[in-house]
Amino acid sequence: METLSIPLPAQTRSTGDYYEEVKLRSDRLMNYFLITFFLGGFGLAGFYDTWNVAIGIGGLSLIAYYSAKYALPDSTLYQYVLAAVFGVFMAQYIYQMHGLFEMHFIAFIASAILITYQNWKLQIPLTIVVVGHHALFGYLQYAGYDKIYFTQLDYMSLQTFIIHAFLAAFIFTVCGLWAYNFKKYTELYIGQSLEIGKLEQDRAKQQALKEMNEMLERKVSERTFELETVNKELEGFNYSVAHDLRAPLRVIQGFGKMILKTAADRLNPAETDNLTDMIKNAKHMGGLVDDLLDFSRLGKAQLTRNNVNMESIVKDVVQEVKAANPGVNVKIDVNAMQPATCDPILIKQVWTNLISNAVKYSRKKEDAQVQIGSTGLNGSQIFFIKDNGAGFDMEHSEKLFKVFQRLHKVSEYEGTGVGLALVHRIVTKHGGKIWADAKVNEGATFYFTI
C-alpha cells in the first residue's frame, strides 16, 4: 500500500520560544549600549580629568553585569543588574561632568532601552538607583560636603527635588507601561497565531484525509473492477468445467457401464476389473468436479437466514445417506436439537458432508454407531456428530479443513478432499466455528456453531 505523506503548515512558535528570542536579541543590543556607555565615560573624562572614575566605576559596572549574566545563565537576575548598572552610569556621567544637569537624561535613555526586554519590573531597580542617588548626593552637596557634584545649581529646594524625582519616576512608569503592553499584546498575538496555526493544521489534515479517502475510493473501485473481472473469468471457467469436463466424464461412465452390461460374458476378469476401475475413476472425477464447483460458488452465495428445524433437516439427510449407501450397517441416533437461524440449503450441505463422512469412516466396524445432537454452552448452541470409526491423529488436525488435504488413504476411504473445506467455508460464512476431536481407531467428533 502506498505511504501517504500529509503536508502540514510549519509549527507556529510558542510563547516561550518567542521570549527566548527577545532575550537573546536584547542581550546583543545591550552589549552595544554598555560598551558605548563605557567608552562615553572616556570621552567625558577629558573635560574634568576624571579618568579614574571612567575606568573604575565604568569597569566595575561591566564586571557586575557580565558576572551576573554568566554566573546564572538560566536566570533573569542579570537583567535587573543591568538596570541598576544603567543608573550607575548616569551617576558616573553626572559626577564626571561636575553636576551637568543634562547628564540626568542618561537615566531616561536607559529606561527606554530596557523596554526591549518587555519586562516592566526592570524599571524598578533603575528608579531605585536614580532616586537614591539624587536624594543622597543632593543632600550631601547641600549639606556642605565638597566635590559631590550632584548639580551645578547653588541650591535646590525640596519642592524642586520632589518635582524632579516625580517626573523621573513618571517617565520610568511610562516606559514600564510600554514594556507591559508590548508583552501583553505579544502574548495575545502569539495566542492568535497559535490558534490560526492549529486551524490551518486541522484544515490541512482534513484536506489530506479527504485526498486519502479519494485515493482509497479509487483503489477500491479499481480493485472491485479487477475482482469483478476475475469473478467473470471464474464464472466462465465454472461454466466450461460444468459443460466441457463433466459431460465427457459422464459419457465415459455411462459407456463403461453399458459395456459391462452388454459384454460382461465376453470379458476376462482383468478386463472387467480395468473397466470397473475406469468407471469408478470417472465417477470420482465427476464428484470432485461437483465439489469444486460448489466450493467456488459458495464465495458468491448470499445467505438466506431462516428459522430452521435442525432435527428435521438432519433426519432427512440421514435417510438420503442411508439410501446412497445400501447394505451399510451403521446405527445413527438423532437426538433432540434446538432450531437455528441459518441458510437451510447451505446448512443441509454441512450435515450431508458430516453425516456421509461419519458413515464412511465407521462402516467397517461391526458395531458402527453415529450420534447426532446439540448442546448449549455459554448461551451458544453447539451441534455435534460423533462416530466410533477410524478417527485420525490430532497432530495433523491443521490439515482437516483445507482443500485436497486428506488424513486417510484414498484406497481405504474414497473421497475428493473438498467436503470438509466446503463445510468450514459454510460455517464461517454463517459467523460460526467448526472443530474436531478424534483418536485413531476410536472415532471422531465434529462440533460447529452457527
Short mmCIF file of C-alpha atoms in Angstrom, two decimals, residues 73-403:
data_model
loop_
_atom_site.label_atom_id
_atom_site.label_comp_id
_atom_site.label_asym_id
_atom_site.label_seq_id
_atom_site.Cartn_x
_atom_site.Cartn_y
_atom_site.Cartn_z
CA PRO A 73 22.76 31.93 32.66
CA ASP A 74 19.25 30.50 33.20
CA SER A 75 18.13 33.35 35.47
CA THR A 76 16.87 36.85 34.63
CA LEU A 77 18.81 38.35 37.57
CA TYR A 78 21.40 39.81 35.21
CA GLN A 79 18.68 41.97 33.61
CA TYR A 80 17.93 43.61 36.96
CA VAL A 81 21.68 44.11 37.49
CA LEU A 82 21.75 45.74 34.04
CA ALA A 83 19.01 48.19 35.02
CA ALA A 84 20.96 49.17 38.14
CA VAL A 85 24.17 49.48 36.08
CA PHE A 86 22.44 51.95 33.75
CA GLY A 87 21.58 54.06 36.81
CA VAL A 88 25.21 53.87 37.92
CA PHE A 89 26.37 55.10 34.51
CA MET A 90 24.02 58.09 34.89
CA ALA A 91 25.59 58.87 38.31
CA GLN A 92 29.07 58.40 36.81
CA TYR A 93 28.39 60.85 33.98
CA ILE A 94 26.92 63.44 36.36
CA TYR A 95 29.98 63.18 38.58
CA GLN A 96 32.42 63.28 35.64
CA MET A 97 30.78 66.49 34.31
CA HIS A 98 30.69 68.07 37.78
CA GLY A 99 26.91 68.08 38.09
CA LEU A 100 25.98 68.94 34.49
CA PHE A 101 22.18 68.82 34.58
CA GLU A 102 21.81 67.27 31.10
CA MET A 103 23.56 64.08 32.28
CA HIS A 104 20.35 63.18 34.12
CA PHE A 105 18.85 62.28 30.71
CA ILE A 106 21.12 59.19 30.62
CA ALA A 107 18.62 57.57 33.01
CA PHE A 108 15.76 58.32 30.62
CA ILE A 109 17.70 56.81 27.72
CA ALA A 110 18.38 53.69 29.81
CA SER A 111 14.70 53.44 30.75
CA ALA A 112 13.69 53.49 27.08
CA ILE A 113 16.34 50.89 26.22
CA LEU A 114 15.03 48.46 28.84
CA ILE A 115 11.63 48.34 27.10
CA THR A 116 13.14 45.86 24.62
CA TYR A 117 13.04 43.11 27.30
CA GLN A 118 9.25 43.61 27.61
CA ASN A 119 9.55 43.41 31.40
CA TRP A 120 8.15 46.41 33.28
CA LYS A 121 9.80 45.28 36.52
CA LEU A 122 13.25 46.28 35.15
CA GLN A 123 12.24 49.90 35.68
CA ILE A 124 12.22 49.32 39.45
CA PRO A 125 15.99 48.92 40.10
CA LEU A 126 16.69 51.83 37.74
CA THR A 127 14.19 54.00 39.63
CA ILE A 128 15.69 52.99 42.99
CA VAL A 129 19.24 53.84 41.89
CA VAL A 130 18.22 57.19 40.34
CA VAL A 131 16.05 58.35 43.26
CA GLY A 132 18.55 57.06 45.81
CA HIS A 133 21.43 58.77 44.04
CA HIS A 134 19.57 62.06 43.78
CA ALA A 135 18.45 62.01 47.38
CA LEU A 136 21.84 61.04 48.81
CA PHE A 137 24.08 63.18 46.62
CA GLY A 138 21.70 66.16 46.70
CA TYR A 139 21.63 66.05 50.50
CA LEU A 140 25.41 65.71 50.76
CA GLN A 141 26.10 68.56 48.33
CA TYR A 142 23.72 71.00 50.02
CA ALA A 143 24.94 69.88 53.41
CA GLY A 144 28.34 71.31 52.55
CA TYR A 145 30.34 68.30 51.51
CA ASP A 146 32.96 69.11 48.88
CA LYS A 147 33.24 67.58 45.41
CA ILE A 148 29.93 65.76 45.39
CA TYR A 149 28.96 67.23 42.03
CA PHE A 150 25.25 66.44 42.12
CA THR A 151 24.24 69.62 40.34
CA GLN A 152 25.78 72.87 39.22
CA LEU A 153 22.98 74.80 40.92
CA ASP A 154 23.94 76.60 44.09
CA TYR A 155 20.78 75.44 45.78
CA MET A 156 17.75 73.21 45.05
CA SER A 157 14.64 73.42 47.18
CA LEU A 158 12.85 70.32 48.45
CA GLN A 159 9.90 71.16 46.23
CA THR A 160 12.15 71.29 43.16
CA PHE A 161 13.74 67.96 44.14
CA ILE A 162 10.35 66.31 44.62
CA ILE A 163 9.11 67.54 41.24
CA HIS A 164 12.36 66.35 39.63
CA ALA A 165 12.04 62.91 41.23
CA PHE A 166 8.33 62.69 40.36
CA LEU A 167 8.95 63.48 36.69
CA ALA A 168 11.76 60.91 36.54
CA ALA A 169 9.55 58.30 38.18
CA PHE A 170 6.73 59.20 35.81
CA ILE A 171 8.95 58.62 32.79
CA PHE A 172 10.09 55.30 34.23
CA THR A 173 6.44 54.35 34.82
CA VAL A 174 5.51 55.22 31.22
CA CYS A 175 8.39 53.09 29.91
CA GLY A 176 7.34 50.25 32.22
CA LEU A 177 3.78 50.55 30.92
CA TRP A 178 5.07 50.32 27.37
CA ALA A 179 7.05 47.20 28.26
CA TYR A 180 3.95 45.68 29.89
CA ASN A 181 1.76 46.47 26.88
CA PHE A 182 4.35 45.09 24.48
CA LYS A 183 4.37 41.81 26.40
CA LYS A 184 0.59 41.69 26.72
CA TYR A 185 -0.09 42.29 23.03
CA THR A 186 2.75 39.97 22.06
CA GLU A 187 1.16 37.16 24.05
CA LEU A 188 -2.22 37.96 22.51
CA TYR A 189 -0.71 37.93 19.02
CA ILE A 190 1.14 34.67 19.66
CA GLY A 191 -2.03 33.10 21.07
CA GLN A 192 -3.97 34.12 17.96
CA SER A 193 -1.16 32.87 15.76
CA LEU A 194 -1.15 29.51 17.54
CA GLU A 195 -4.91 29.27 17.13
CA ILE A 196 -4.66 30.15 13.46
CA GLY A 197 -1.83 27.65 13.06
CA LYS A 198 -3.94 24.99 14.73
CA LEU A 199 -6.86 25.77 12.43
CA GLU A 200 -4.54 25.60 9.43
CA GLN A 201 -3.22 22.24 10.62
CA ASP A 202 -6.75 20.93 11.11
CA ARG A 203 -7.69 22.19 7.67
CA ALA A 204 -4.60 20.60 6.17
CA LYS A 205 -5.33 17.32 7.95
CA GLN A 206 -8.92 17.38 6.72
CA GLN A 207 -7.72 18.07 3.19
CA ALA A 208 -5.14 15.28 3.47
CA LEU A 209 -7.77 12.87 4.83
CA LYS A 210 -10.10 13.87 2.01
CA GLU A 211 -7.38 13.20 -0.54
CA MET A 212 -6.54 9.90 1.18
CA ASN A 213 -10.21 8.87 1.14
CA GLU A 214 -10.46 9.77 -2.53
CA MET A 215 -7.34 7.75 -3.24
CA LEU A 216 -8.66 4.78 -1.26
CA GLU A 217 -12.00 5.03 -3.04
CA ARG A 218 -10.21 4.98 -6.37
CA LYS A 219 -8.19 1.96 -5.28
CA VAL A 220 -11.32 0.22 -4.01
CA SER A 221 -13.04 0.94 -7.30
CA GLU A 222 -10.06 -0.36 -9.24
CA ARG A 223 -9.81 -3.46 -7.04
CA THR A 224 -13.57 -4.02 -7.30
CA PHE A 225 -13.34 -3.82 -11.06
CA GLU A 226 -10.43 -6.27 -11.02
CA LEU A 227 -12.35 -8.66 -8.76
CA GLU A 228 -15.44 -8.40 -10.92
CA THR A 229 -13.30 -9.21 -13.94
CA VAL A 230 -11.75 -12.19 -12.14
CA ASN A 231 -15.18 -13.35 -10.99
CA LYS A 232 -16.47 -13.22 -14.54
CA GLU A 233 -13.47 -15.23 -15.68
CA LEU A 234 -14.09 -17.75 -12.87
CA GLU A 235 -17.74 -17.95 -13.84
CA GLY A 236 -16.64 -18.65 -17.39
CA PHE A 237 -14.25 -21.28 -16.09
CA ASN A 238 -17.00 -22.85 -13.96
CA TYR A 239 -19.28 -22.93 -16.96
CA SER A 240 -16.55 -24.56 -19.02
CA VAL A 241 -15.89 -27.13 -16.30
CA ALA A 242 -19.59 -27.82 -15.84
CA HIS A 243 -20.22 -28.42 -19.52
CA ASP A 244 -16.93 -29.30 -21.17
CA LEU A 245 -15.47 -31.53 -18.45
CA ARG A 246 -18.38 -33.18 -16.70
CA ALA A 247 -20.10 -34.15 -19.92
CA PRO A 248 -17.21 -36.35 -21.20
CA LEU A 249 -16.85 -37.92 -17.74
CA ARG A 250 -20.49 -38.87 -17.76
CA VAL A 251 -20.14 -40.27 -21.24
CA ILE A 252 -17.16 -42.37 -20.13
CA GLN A 253 -19.02 -43.55 -17.05
CA GLY A 254 -22.15 -44.41 -18.99
CA PHE A 255 -20.22 -46.04 -21.81
CA GLY A 256 -18.31 -48.20 -19.33
CA LYS A 257 -21.49 -49.31 -17.62
CA MET A 258 -23.01 -50.16 -20.97
CA ILE A 259 -20.02 -52.28 -21.95
CA LEU A 260 -20.11 -54.10 -18.62
CA LYS A 261 -23.80 -54.80 -19.05
CA THR A 262 -23.74 -55.92 -22.69
CA ALA A 263 -20.35 -57.60 -22.95
CA ALA A 264 -19.62 -58.84 -19.45
CA ASP A 265 -19.71 -62.51 -20.58
CA ARG A 266 -17.07 -61.88 -23.27
CA LEU A 267 -14.59 -60.04 -20.96
CA ASN A 268 -11.95 -61.80 -18.91
CA PRO A 269 -11.60 -60.86 -15.21
CA ALA A 270 -8.66 -58.50 -15.81
CA GLU A 271 -10.57 -56.53 -18.44
CA THR A 272 -13.61 -56.39 -16.20
CA ASP A 273 -11.52 -55.02 -13.30
CA ASN A 274 -9.89 -52.38 -15.54
CA LEU A 275 -13.25 -51.28 -16.88
CA THR A 276 -14.70 -51.16 -13.37
CA ASP A 277 -11.74 -49.02 -12.18
CA MET A 278 -12.25 -46.69 -15.12
CA ILE A 279 -15.92 -46.24 -14.23
CA LYS A 280 -15.01 -45.61 -10.59
CA ASN A 281 -12.34 -43.06 -11.59
CA ALA A 282 -14.80 -41.27 -13.85
CA LYS A 283 -17.34 -41.21 -11.03
CA HIS A 284 -14.70 -39.95 -8.60
CA MET A 285 -13.60 -37.24 -11.04
CA GLY A 286 -17.20 -36.18 -11.54
CA GLY A 287 -17.69 -35.93 -7.80
CA LEU A 288 -14.51 -33.89 -7.48
CA VAL A 289 -15.67 -31.50 -10.19
CA ASP A 290 -19.05 -31.12 -8.50
CA ASP A 291 -17.42 -30.42 -5.12
CA LEU A 292 -15.05 -27.85 -6.60
CA LEU A 293 -17.92 -26.11 -8.31
CA ASP A 294 -19.86 -25.99 -5.06
CA PHE A 295 -16.80 -24.70 -3.22
CA SER A 296 -16.12 -21.91 -5.74
CA ARG A 297 -19.78 -20.86 -5.96
CA LEU A 298 -20.05 -20.58 -2.21
CA GLY A 299 -17.93 -17.45 -2.18
CA LYS A 300 -20.63 -15.54 -4.09
CA ALA A 301 -23.59 -17.20 -2.45
CA GLN A 302 -25.88 -14.89 -0.48
CA LEU A 303 -27.08 -16.20 2.87
CA THR A 304 -30.80 -16.51 3.37
CA ARG A 305 -31.35 -16.75 7.11
CA ASN A 306 -34.49 -18.51 8.25
CA ASN A 307 -35.59 -20.24 11.43
CA VAL A 308 -34.59 -23.81 10.56
CA ASN A 309 -35.73 -27.03 12.24
CA MET A 310 -32.33 -28.69 12.55
CA GLU A 311 -33.72 -32.02 13.75
CA SER A 312 -35.95 -32.32 10.70
CA ILE A 313 -33.12 -31.46 8.29
CA VAL A 314 -30.79 -33.99 9.94
CA LYS A 315 -33.38 -36.77 9.74
CA ASP A 316 -33.90 -36.04 6.03
CA VAL A 317 -30.15 -36.14 5.43
CA VAL A 318 -29.83 -39.43 7.35
CA GLN A 319 -32.44 -41.03 5.10
CA GLU A 320 -30.64 -39.74 1.98
CA VAL A 321 -27.27 -41.03 3.21
CA LYS A 322 -28.73 -44.45 4.03
CA ALA A 323 -30.32 -44.60 0.59
CA ALA A 324 -26.98 -43.74 -1.02
CA ASN A 325 -25.19 -46.45 1.00
CA PRO A 326 -27.35 -49.57 0.72
CA GLY A 327 -26.06 -52.54 2.70
CA VAL A 328 -24.02 -50.39 5.08
CA ASN A 329 -24.96 -51.25 8.63
CA VAL A 330 -24.42 -48.10 10.72
CA LYS A 331 -26.66 -47.20 13.62
CA ILE A 332 -27.49 -43.49 13.52
CA ASP A 333 -29.10 -41.85 16.54
CA VAL A 334 -30.53 -38.34 16.15
CA ASN A 335 -31.09 -36.59 19.46
CA ALA A 336 -33.40 -33.65 20.01
CA MET A 337 -31.91 -30.39 18.67
CA GLN A 338 -32.82 -26.75 19.05
CA PRO A 339 -33.83 -24.77 15.95
CA ALA A 340 -31.27 -22.40 14.43
CA THR A 341 -31.35 -19.29 12.28
CA CYS A 342 -29.35 -20.12 9.17
CA ASP A 343 -29.49 -20.80 5.43
CA PRO A 344 -31.40 -24.10 5.10
CA ILE A 345 -29.82 -25.11 1.79
CA LEU A 346 -26.25 -24.47 2.88
CA ILE A 347 -26.69 -25.98 6.34
CA LYS A 348 -28.07 -29.11 4.72
CA GLN A 349 -24.78 -29.37 2.77
CA VAL A 350 -22.93 -29.23 6.09
CA TRP A 351 -24.95 -32.08 7.57
CA THR A 352 -24.74 -34.10 4.36
CA ASN A 353 -20.95 -33.94 4.31
CA LEU A 354 -20.51 -34.59 8.03
CA ILE A 355 -23.00 -37.48 8.20
CA SER A 356 -21.63 -39.04 5.00
CA ASN A 357 -18.12 -38.89 6.43
CA ALA A 358 -19.25 -40.40 9.74
CA VAL A 359 -20.88 -43.30 7.92
CA LYS A 360 -17.93 -43.74 5.57
CA TYR A 361 -15.27 -43.86 8.28
CA SER A 362 -17.26 -46.06 10.70
CA ARG A 363 -18.92 -48.58 8.35
CA LYS A 364 -16.06 -51.11 8.65
CA LYS A 365 -16.79 -51.65 12.34
CA GLU A 366 -19.20 -54.33 13.41
CA ASP A 367 -20.94 -52.08 15.94
CA ALA A 368 -20.69 -48.89 13.86
CA GLN A 369 -22.55 -46.04 15.54
CA VAL A 370 -23.15 -42.38 14.77
CA GLN A 371 -24.67 -39.98 17.28
CA ILE A 372 -26.01 -36.57 16.26
CA GLY A 373 -27.26 -33.84 18.56
CA SER A 374 -26.71 -30.42 20.09
CA THR A 375 -25.80 -28.94 23.44
CA GLY A 376 -25.78 -25.46 24.96
CA LEU A 377 -22.63 -23.74 26.18
CA ASN A 378 -22.35 -20.13 27.39
CA GLY A 379 -25.58 -19.19 25.65
CA SER A 380 -24.48 -20.71 22.32
CA GLN A 381 -25.85 -23.79 20.61
CA ILE A 382 -23.18 -26.34 19.64
CA PHE A 383 -24.10 -29.05 17.13
CA PHE A 384 -22.09 -32.26 17.03
CA ILE A 385 -21.82 -35.51 15.14
CA LYS A 386 -19.90 -38.35 16.75
CA ASP A 387 -18.79 -41.69 15.29
CA ASN A 388 -16.74 -44.66 16.54
CA GLY A 389 -14.93 -45.21 13.28
CA ALA A 390 -11.37 -44.84 12.03
CA GLY A 391 -10.70 -41.48 13.70
CA PHE A 392 -7.45 -39.64 12.97
CA ASP A 393 -4.30 -38.31 14.60
CA MET A 394 -4.91 -34.84 16.09
CA GLU A 395 -1.31 -33.89 15.32
CA HIS A 396 -2.42 -33.45 11.72
CA SER A 397 -5.70 -31.68 12.53
CA GLU A 398 -4.50 -28.42 10.92
CA LYS A 399 -4.97 -30.11 7.50
CA LEU A 400 -8.53 -31.14 8.29
CA PHE A 401 -10.45 -28.24 6.73
CA LYS A 402 -8.09 -27.47 3.84
CA VAL A 403 -8.80 -28.32 0.21
#
